[in-house]
C-alpha cells in the first residue's frame, strides 16, 4: 500500500463539495471492497455472512447492508484478535487502541498505517470545515498518561501543529502548558474542558484564550456549551466520532446539524432494526470503510441520533444528523476538593486484561467502588493493576474497592454511566 500524501488530503478535503451522486458511488465502491475483503480474510465475518446466507456479491451499496446482521461491541470483545482481524495483517505495525465507548466494555481496535492516516486526515478535514486554519496551533486533551511527542509529517511543514495535554495532570498544569503553547484551538472532552474553565476563571487569565473549542467523545449539553463559550469568549463546535469509526460527523453552523463523513463511513440510523425516517431518532450502526485490518461492518455504536429532516444548505453534500444521546459521566471528587475528569479513568481501566465490562461508582468521599465483570480469569495481578492505576490517578486520596460481578446490568433505555459519582453529579 502506498503511503498517504498531501494530494490525498486535498482530494479528501475537496470531496465534501462533490455532488451527492459521486460521493455515493465512491462509498459503494469502498463498501464492496471492504465486504469482499472481510469475507475473504476475517474468520468472524465469513462465519457471520455464511450463517445469515449473505453472498458478499449481494452487497452493492449501503442500501444492501440490512442483509448483514448487526455486530455489537460485546461480540467483538469476546473474540480473539485472530478471529476479528484480517489474515496476513501485521498487527504490530497497526495503530492499536483500546476504548470502552459508552458501555464499559473495552474493545481493542487495529488500523493499518494507511487507514489510520486517512482517518486522521478526515478529522483534520472536519476541523478545517469548522474554521481551523492549517497554520493554527492546537492543543488536544488526551486521556492517556503519556502524551505523544512525535510529530506527523505535515507538522514539519508548519501545518496543523498539535500538542497533547494529559488529562492525568492537574488543571493548573494544563493551563501552564496552554499559556506556553498559546494554541488558537483546543480539543477535548466536555468534563475536562469544564475543569479547565474553572481554573481559567480562578486565575483570571487575561492575556490568552482559545478562539475556538472543538468538543468530541460525549454529548455536549446546552448548559456546558454556554459555560465554555462564556468563560473563554470563544466559539464551541461539536464533533461526533469514536475510536472505531473515526470522525463520523461534525457540526455545521450553517446547516445547524452534523454532516456525516459518508465517504469514510456508512452511518445507518435504525429504529427497531429498520432505517429511521428523516427527522426520526434511531440507534447508530456504522460500517467503517477504512477498517481493513479489523473490519467494522454494521457495528453498533450505542448512540442515539436523529436523522436530518432537511437537506444541507451550506453547499456540502454530506447528509445531516442531530446528536441525541451518547456518553455521559460524572466527575470524581476527592476530599481535597480536587475533581478528576472521567476521561483518564477510561484510560486507566480500558487497556487492562481480564475485564469484560467495568463501572466506577463514587458513593462517598472516601471510597471509589470499581465493579468488574471479568473476562476469563480476573486474578490478583489484574486486581493489582486496577488498584495501582486508579491510585496513581487519584494520588492515593481515595480508597479503591474492587468488586467482581457476574454481570453488570445495562439498561438499554437509560444512559449508562461508566463513571458515576453521587458527589460529582451534584
Ligand atoms: Zn452544512
Coordinates of C-alpha atoms and ligand atoms in Angstrom, one line a residue:
X1 CA 0.0 0.0 0.0
X2 CA 1.4 3.4 -0.9
X3 CA 1.7 5.9 1.9
X4 CA -0.8 8.8 2.2
X5 CA 0.4 12.1 0.8
X6 CA -0.8 15.7 0.5
X7 CA -2.7 15.0 -2.7
X8 CA -4.8 12.5 -0.7
X9 CA -5.6 15.2 1.8
X10 CA -6.6 17.8 -0.9
X11 CA -8.8 15.1 -2.5
X12 CA -10.4 14.2 0.8
X13 CA -11.0 17.9 1.6
X14 CA -12.5 18.6 -1.8
X15 CA -14.9 15.7 -1.6
X16 CA -17.3 17.5 0.8
X17 CA -18.2 19.7 -2.1
X18 CA -18.7 16.8 -4.6
X19 CA -22.2 16.1 -5.9
X20 CA -24.1 13.6 -3.7
X21 CA -24.1 11.0 -6.5
X22 CA -20.3 11.0 -6.8
X23 CA -19.9 10.6 -3.0
X24 CA -22.5 7.7 -3.1
X25 CA -20.6 6.0 -5.9
X26 CA -17.3 6.2 -4.0
X27 CA -19.0 5.0 -0.8
X28 CA -20.4 2.0 -2.7
X29 CA -17.1 1.1 -4.3
X30 CA -15.3 1.3 -1.0
X31 CA -18.1 -0.8 0.7
X32 CA -17.9 -3.5 -1.9
X33 CA -14.1 -3.7 -1.4
X34 CA -14.4 -3.9 2.4
X35 CA -17.1 -6.6 2.2
X36 CA -15.1 -8.8 -0.2
X37 CA -12.0 -8.4 1.9
X38 CA -13.8 -9.1 5.2
X39 CA -15.4 -12.2 3.8
X40 CA -12.1 -13.5 2.3
X41 CA -9.9 -12.8 5.3
X42 CA -11.7 -12.3 8.6
X43 CA -13.0 -15.6 10.2
X44 CA -15.7 -13.8 12.1
X45 CA -17.3 -12.1 9.1
X46 CA -17.0 -15.2 6.9
X47 CA -19.0 -17.1 9.5
X48 CA -21.4 -14.3 10.1
X49 CA -22.2 -13.9 6.3
X50 CA -22.4 -17.7 5.8
X51 CA -24.8 -18.2 8.8
X52 CA -27.0 -15.3 7.6
X53 CA -27.0 -16.6 4.0
X54 CA -25.3 -13.5 2.6
X55 CA -23.2 -13.7 -0.5
X56 CA -20.8 -10.8 -0.4
X57 CA -21.6 -10.0 -4.1
X58 CA -25.1 -9.1 -3.0
X59 CA -23.8 -6.1 -1.1
X60 CA -23.6 -3.4 -3.8
X61 CA -24.3 -0.3 -1.8
X62 CA -25.3 0.9 1.7
X63 CA -28.9 0.0 0.9
X64 CA -28.0 -3.7 0.8
X65 CA -26.3 -3.7 4.2
X66 CA -29.5 -4.6 6.0
X67 CA -28.9 -8.2 4.9
X68 CA -26.0 -8.4 7.3
X69 CA -26.7 -8.8 11.0
X70 CA -25.6 -6.0 13.3
X71 CA -22.4 -6.7 15.4
X72 CA -22.1 -5.5 19.0
X73 CA -19.1 -4.3 20.9
X74 CA -19.6 -7.3 23.3
X75 CA -19.5 -9.8 20.4
X76 CA -16.2 -8.4 19.1
X77 CA -14.7 -8.1 22.5
X78 CA -15.3 -11.8 23.2
X79 CA -13.5 -12.9 20.0
X80 CA -9.7 -13.5 19.8
X81 CA -7.7 -11.0 17.7
X82 CA -7.2 -13.8 15.1
X83 CA -11.0 -14.2 14.7
X84 CA -11.7 -10.5 14.3
X85 CA -8.7 -9.2 12.3
X86 CA -7.7 -9.8 8.7
X87 CA -5.4 -12.7 7.9
X88 CA -1.9 -11.6 6.8
X89 CA -2.1 -8.2 8.6
X90 CA 0.9 -7.4 10.8
X91 CA -0.8 -6.2 13.9
X92 CA 2.5 -4.9 15.3
X93 CA 2.5 -2.3 12.5
X94 CA -1.1 -1.3 13.2
X95 CA -2.3 1.6 15.3
X96 CA -3.9 -0.1 18.2
X97 CA -6.2 1.5 20.8
X98 CA -8.5 0.1 23.5
X99 CA -11.6 2.0 24.5
X100 CA -14.8 1.1 26.2
X101 CA -17.1 3.7 24.5
X102 CA -20.4 4.1 26.1
X103 CA -20.9 0.7 27.6
X104 CA -17.9 0.0 29.8
X105 CA -16.8 -2.9 27.6
X106 CA -13.2 -2.4 26.4
X107 CA -12.5 -3.3 22.8
X108 CA -9.1 -3.2 21.1
X109 CA -9.2 -1.9 17.5
X110 CA -6.4 -2.1 15.0
X111 CA -5.9 0.2 12.0
X112 CA -3.4 -0.2 9.2
X113 CA -1.0 2.8 9.0
X114 CA -2.7 4.0 5.8
X115 CA -6.2 3.7 7.2
X116 CA -5.1 5.4 10.4
X117 CA -3.6 8.3 8.5
X118 CA -6.7 8.7 6.3
X119 CA -8.8 8.8 9.4
X120 CA -6.6 11.4 11.0
X121 CA -6.9 13.5 7.8
X122 CA -10.7 13.2 7.9
X123 CA -10.6 14.6 11.4
X124 CA -8.5 17.5 10.1
X125 CA -10.9 18.0 7.2
X126 CA -13.8 18.3 9.7
X127 CA -11.7 20.7 11.9
X128 CA -10.9 22.8 8.8
X129 CA -14.6 22.9 7.9
X130 CA -15.3 24.2 11.4
X131 CA -12.8 27.0 10.9
X132 CA -9.3 25.7 11.8
X133 CA -6.7 27.1 9.5
X134 CA -3.7 25.0 8.5
X135 CA -1.3 27.4 10.3
X136 CA -3.3 27.3 13.6
X137 CA -1.7 25.7 16.6
X138 CA -4.0 23.4 18.5
X139 CA -3.8 21.6 21.9
X140 CA -5.6 18.3 22.4
X141 CA -6.6 16.9 25.8
X142 CA -6.0 13.1 25.9
X143 CA -7.0 10.6 28.5
X144 CA -3.6 8.9 28.3
X145 CA -1.0 9.5 30.9
X146 CA 1.8 9.7 28.4
X147 CA 1.4 12.2 25.6
X148 CA 2.5 11.7 22.1
X149 CA 5.7 13.6 21.4
X150 CA 6.4 12.6 17.8
X151 CA 5.1 14.9 15.1
X152 CA 3.1 14.0 12.0
X153 CA 4.8 14.6 8.6
X154 CA 2.6 17.6 7.9
X155 CA 3.5 19.3 11.1
X156 CA 7.1 19.6 9.8
X157 CA 5.6 21.8 7.0
X158 CA 4.1 24.1 9.7
X159 CA 0.6 22.6 9.1
X160 CA -1.9 21.6 11.8
X161 CA 0.7 21.7 14.6
X162 CA -0.7 20.0 17.6
X163 CA 0.4 19.3 21.2
X164 CA -1.2 16.9 23.5
X165 CA -2.0 17.5 27.2
X166 CA -2.6 14.6 29.5
X167 CA -5.9 14.8 31.5
X168 CA -4.0 13.0 34.2
X169 CA -2.2 16.2 35.2
X170 CA -3.8 18.9 37.4
X171 CA -5.9 21.7 35.7
X172 CA -3.2 24.2 36.9
X173 CA -0.6 22.3 34.9
X174 CA -2.9 22.2 31.9
X175 CA -3.2 25.9 31.9
X176 CA 0.5 26.4 32.4
X177 CA 1.1 24.4 29.2
X178 CA -1.6 26.2 27.3
X179 CA -0.1 29.6 28.3
X180 CA 3.2 28.4 26.9
X181 CA 1.9 26.9 23.7
X182 CA -0.8 29.5 23.1
X183 CA -3.0 27.5 20.7
X184 CA -5.8 29.0 18.8
X185 CA -7.8 25.8 19.0
X186 CA -8.4 23.4 22.0
X187 CA -9.9 20.0 21.5
X188 CA -11.2 17.9 24.4
X189 CA -14.0 16.2 26.2
X190 CA -16.7 18.3 28.0
X191 CA -15.8 17.2 31.6
X192 CA -12.1 18.0 31.1
X193 CA -12.9 21.3 29.4
X194 CA -15.2 22.3 32.3
X195 CA -12.4 21.7 34.8
X196 CA -10.1 23.9 32.6
X197 CA -12.8 26.6 32.6
X198 CA -12.8 26.6 36.4
X199 CA -9.1 27.1 36.7
X200 CA -9.1 29.6 33.8
X201 CA -11.6 31.7 35.7
X202 CA -9.9 31.3 39.1
X203 CA -6.6 32.5 37.8
X204 CA -8.2 35.4 35.9
X205 CA -6.2 34.7 32.8
X206 CA -6.4 37.8 30.5
X207 CA -3.5 37.5 28.1
X208 CA -4.6 34.4 26.2
X209 CA -7.8 32.4 25.5
X210 CA -8.6 29.9 22.7
X211 CA -10.5 31.3 19.8
X212 CA -12.2 28.0 19.2
X213 CA -13.0 24.9 21.2
X214 CA -13.6 21.6 19.5
X215 CA -15.5 19.1 21.6
X216 CA -15.8 15.4 21.0
X217 CA -16.3 12.0 22.7
X218 CA -19.5 12.7 24.6
X219 CA -22.8 14.5 24.5
X220 CA -22.3 18.3 24.8
X221 CA -25.3 19.5 26.8
X222 CA -26.5 23.1 26.3
X223 CA -25.5 24.3 29.7
X224 CA -21.9 23.1 29.4
X225 CA -21.6 24.6 25.9
X226 CA -22.8 28.0 27.2
X227 CA -20.4 27.8 30.1
X228 CA -17.4 27.1 27.8
X229 CA -18.5 29.9 25.4
X230 CA -18.8 32.4 28.1
X231 CA -15.7 31.6 30.2
X232 CA -13.4 31.5 27.1
X233 CA -15.4 34.0 25.0
X234 CA -15.0 31.7 22.1
X235 CA -16.9 29.5 19.7
X236 CA -17.6 25.9 20.5
X237 CA -18.0 23.3 17.8
X238 CA -19.1 19.7 18.5
X239 CA -17.8 16.6 16.6
X240 CA -19.2 13.1 16.7
X241 CA -16.6 10.4 16.5
X242 CA -15.4 7.2 18.0
X243 CA -12.2 5.2 18.1
X244 CA -13.8 2.6 15.9
X245 CA -15.3 4.9 13.4
X246 CA -13.0 7.9 13.4
X247 CA -14.8 11.2 12.6
X248 CA -18.4 10.2 12.0
X249 CA -19.9 13.7 11.7
X250 CA -19.2 17.3 12.5
X251 CA -21.4 20.2 13.5
X252 CA -22.1 22.7 10.7
X253 CA -23.1 26.2 11.8
X254 CA -24.9 27.0 8.6
X255 CA -26.9 23.7 8.5
X256 CA -27.4 23.7 12.3
X257 CA -26.8 19.9 12.2
X258 CA -23.9 17.4 11.8
X259 CA -22.5 16.4 8.4
X260 CA -21.9 12.7 8.1
X261 CA -18.4 11.8 6.6
X262 CA -20.2 9.5 4.2
X263 CA -17.1 8.9 2.1
X264 CA -15.3 7.4 5.1
X265 CA -18.0 5.7 6.9
X266 CA -21.6 4.4 6.4
X267 CA -23.8 5.7 9.2
X268 CA -27.1 3.9 9.5
X269 CA -29.8 5.2 11.8
X270 CA -32.1 2.3 12.8
X271 CA -35.4 2.2 14.6
X272 CA -36.3 -1.4 15.6
X273 CA -33.8 -2.6 13.1
X274 CA -35.1 -0.7 10.1
X275 CA -33.9 2.7 8.8
X276 CA -35.4 5.6 10.7
X277 CA -37.3 8.2 8.6
X278 CA -35.8 11.7 8.1
X279 CA -36.4 13.6 11.3
X280 CA -36.8 10.4 13.4
X281 CA -34.5 9.1 16.1
X282 CA -32.7 5.8 16.0
X283 CA -29.6 3.9 17.1
X284 CA -26.3 4.3 15.2
X285 CA -24.8 1.4 13.3
X286 CA -21.6 2.1 11.4
X287 CA -19.5 0.5 8.7
X288 CA -16.0 2.0 8.7
X289 CA -14.9 2.0 5.1
X290 CA -11.3 2.3 6.2
X291 CA -11.0 -0.6 8.6
X292 CA -9.1 -3.1 6.5
X293 CA -7.0 -4.5 9.4
X294 CA -10.0 -5.1 11.7
X295 CA -13.2 -4.6 9.6
X296 CA -16.1 -2.9 11.4
X297 CA -19.2 -3.8 9.4
X298 CA -22.7 -2.9 10.8
X299 CA -21.1 -2.2 14.2
X300 CA -23.5 -0.9 16.9
X301 CA -22.1 2.4 18.2
X302 CA -24.5 2.6 21.2
X303 CA -25.5 6.2 20.5
X304 CA -28.9 7.6 19.6
X305 CA -29.2 10.3 16.9
X306 CA -31.9 11.9 14.8
X307 CA -31.7 11.7 11.0
X308 CA -31.6 15.1 9.4
X309 CA -35.0 16.2 8.2
X310 CA -33.7 18.8 5.7
X311 CA -31.0 18.7 3.0
X312 CA -27.8 20.7 3.7
X313 CA -27.9 24.4 2.9
X314 CA -24.1 25.1 3.0
X315 CA -23.3 23.6 -0.3
X316 CA -21.8 20.3 1.1
X317 CA -23.4 17.1 0.0
X318 CA -22.7 15.1 3.1
X319 CA -26.1 14.2 4.7
X320 CA -27.1 15.5 8.1
X321 CA -28.0 14.2 11.6
X322 CA -28.5 15.6 15.1
X323 CA -26.9 14.1 18.2
X324 CA -29.3 12.9 20.9
X325 CA -27.7 10.6 23.3
X326 CA -24.2 9.3 23.9
X327 CA -21.6 9.0 26.6
X328 CA -22.3 10.9 29.8
X329 CA -20.3 10.7 33.0
X330 CA -19.7 12.5 36.3
X331 CA -16.6 13.9 37.9
X332 CA -14.9 12.1 40.7
X333 CA -14.4 14.5 43.6
X334 CA -11.7 13.9 46.2
X335 CA -11.7 15.1 49.8
X336 CA -9.3 17.8 49.0
X337 CA -11.8 19.2 46.6
X338 CA -9.8 18.1 43.5
X339 CA -12.0 17.0 40.7
X340 CA -11.0 14.3 38.3
X341 CA -12.3 14.1 34.8
X342 CA -13.7 10.7 33.8
X343 CA -11.5 10.7 30.7
X344 CA -8.3 9.4 32.3
X345 CA -10.4 6.8 34.2
X346 CA -11.2 5.2 30.9
X347 CA -7.5 5.1 30.0
X348 CA -6.7 3.6 33.5
X349 CA -9.1 0.6 33.0
X350 CA -9.7 0.0 29.3
X351 CA -6.3 -1.4 28.5
X352 CA -6.2 -3.9 31.4
X353 CA -6.5 -7.6 30.9
X354 CA -9.3 -9.7 32.4
X355 CA -12.1 -7.1 32.2
X356 CA -15.2 -7.6 30.1
X357 CA -17.1 -4.7 31.4
X358 CA -16.3 -2.1 34.2
X359 CA -18.1 0.6 36.0
X360 CA -16.7 3.1 38.6
X361 CA -19.1 4.4 41.3
X362 CA -18.3 7.0 43.9
X363 CA -20.9 6.7 46.7
X364 CA -18.9 8.7 49.3
X365 CA -15.8 11.0 49.5
X366 CA -13.8 8.1 50.9
X367 CA -14.3 5.2 48.5
X368 CA -14.3 4.5 44.8
X369 CA -16.1 1.3 44.0
X370 CA -14.9 -0.4 40.8
X371 CA -17.3 -3.1 39.6
X372 CA -15.7 -5.6 37.3
X373 CA -17.4 -8.2 35.1
X374 CA -14.4 -10.5 34.4
X375 CA -13.4 -11.8 31.0
X376 CA -11.9 -15.2 31.7
X377 CA -9.7 -15.1 34.7
X378 CA -9.5 -12.0 36.7
X379 CA -6.6 -12.8 39.0
X380 CA -4.7 -10.9 41.7
X381 CA -2.4 -9.3 39.1
X382 CA -5.5 -7.9 37.3
X383 CA -6.9 -6.6 40.6
X384 CA -3.5 -5.1 41.4
X385 CA -3.3 -3.3 38.1
X386 CA -6.8 -1.8 38.6
X387 CA -5.9 -0.6 42.1
X388 CA -2.5 0.7 41.1
X389 CA -3.8 2.7 38.1
X390 CA -6.6 4.3 40.0
X391 CA -4.4 5.1 43.0
X392 CA -1.9 6.8 40.6
X393 CA -4.7 8.8 39.1
X394 CA -6.2 9.9 42.4
X395 CA -2.8 10.3 44.1
X396 CA -3.9 7.9 46.8
X397 CA -6.5 10.4 48.1
X398 CA -9.4 7.8 48.0
X399 CA -9.8 4.2 48.8
X400 CA -10.3 1.8 45.9
X401 CA -12.7 -1.1 46.4
X402 CA -12.7 -3.7 43.6
X403 CA -15.9 -5.8 43.4
X404 CA -16.4 -8.7 41.0
X405 CA -19.8 -9.1 39.4
X406 CA -21.2 -11.9 37.3
X407 CA -23.0 -9.3 35.2
X408 CA -23.1 -5.5 35.3
X409 CA -26.6 -4.7 34.3
X410 CA -27.1 -2.4 31.3
X411 CA -30.5 -0.8 30.8
X412 CA -30.8 -0.2 27.0
X413 CA -33.2 2.7 27.6
X414 CA -31.1 4.5 30.2
X415 CA -27.8 6.3 30.0
X416 CA -25.0 4.0 31.1
X417 CA -22.6 6.0 33.2
X418 CA -19.3 4.2 33.3
X419 CA -18.1 6.8 35.8
X420 CA -20.8 7.9 38.2
X421 CA -20.5 9.9 41.4
X422 CA -23.1 10.9 44.0
X423 CA -20.8 13.8 44.8
X424 CA -19.6 14.7 41.3
X425 CA -23.1 14.8 39.8
X426 CA -24.2 17.5 42.2
Ligands
LIG1 ZN1 -23.6 22.4 6.3

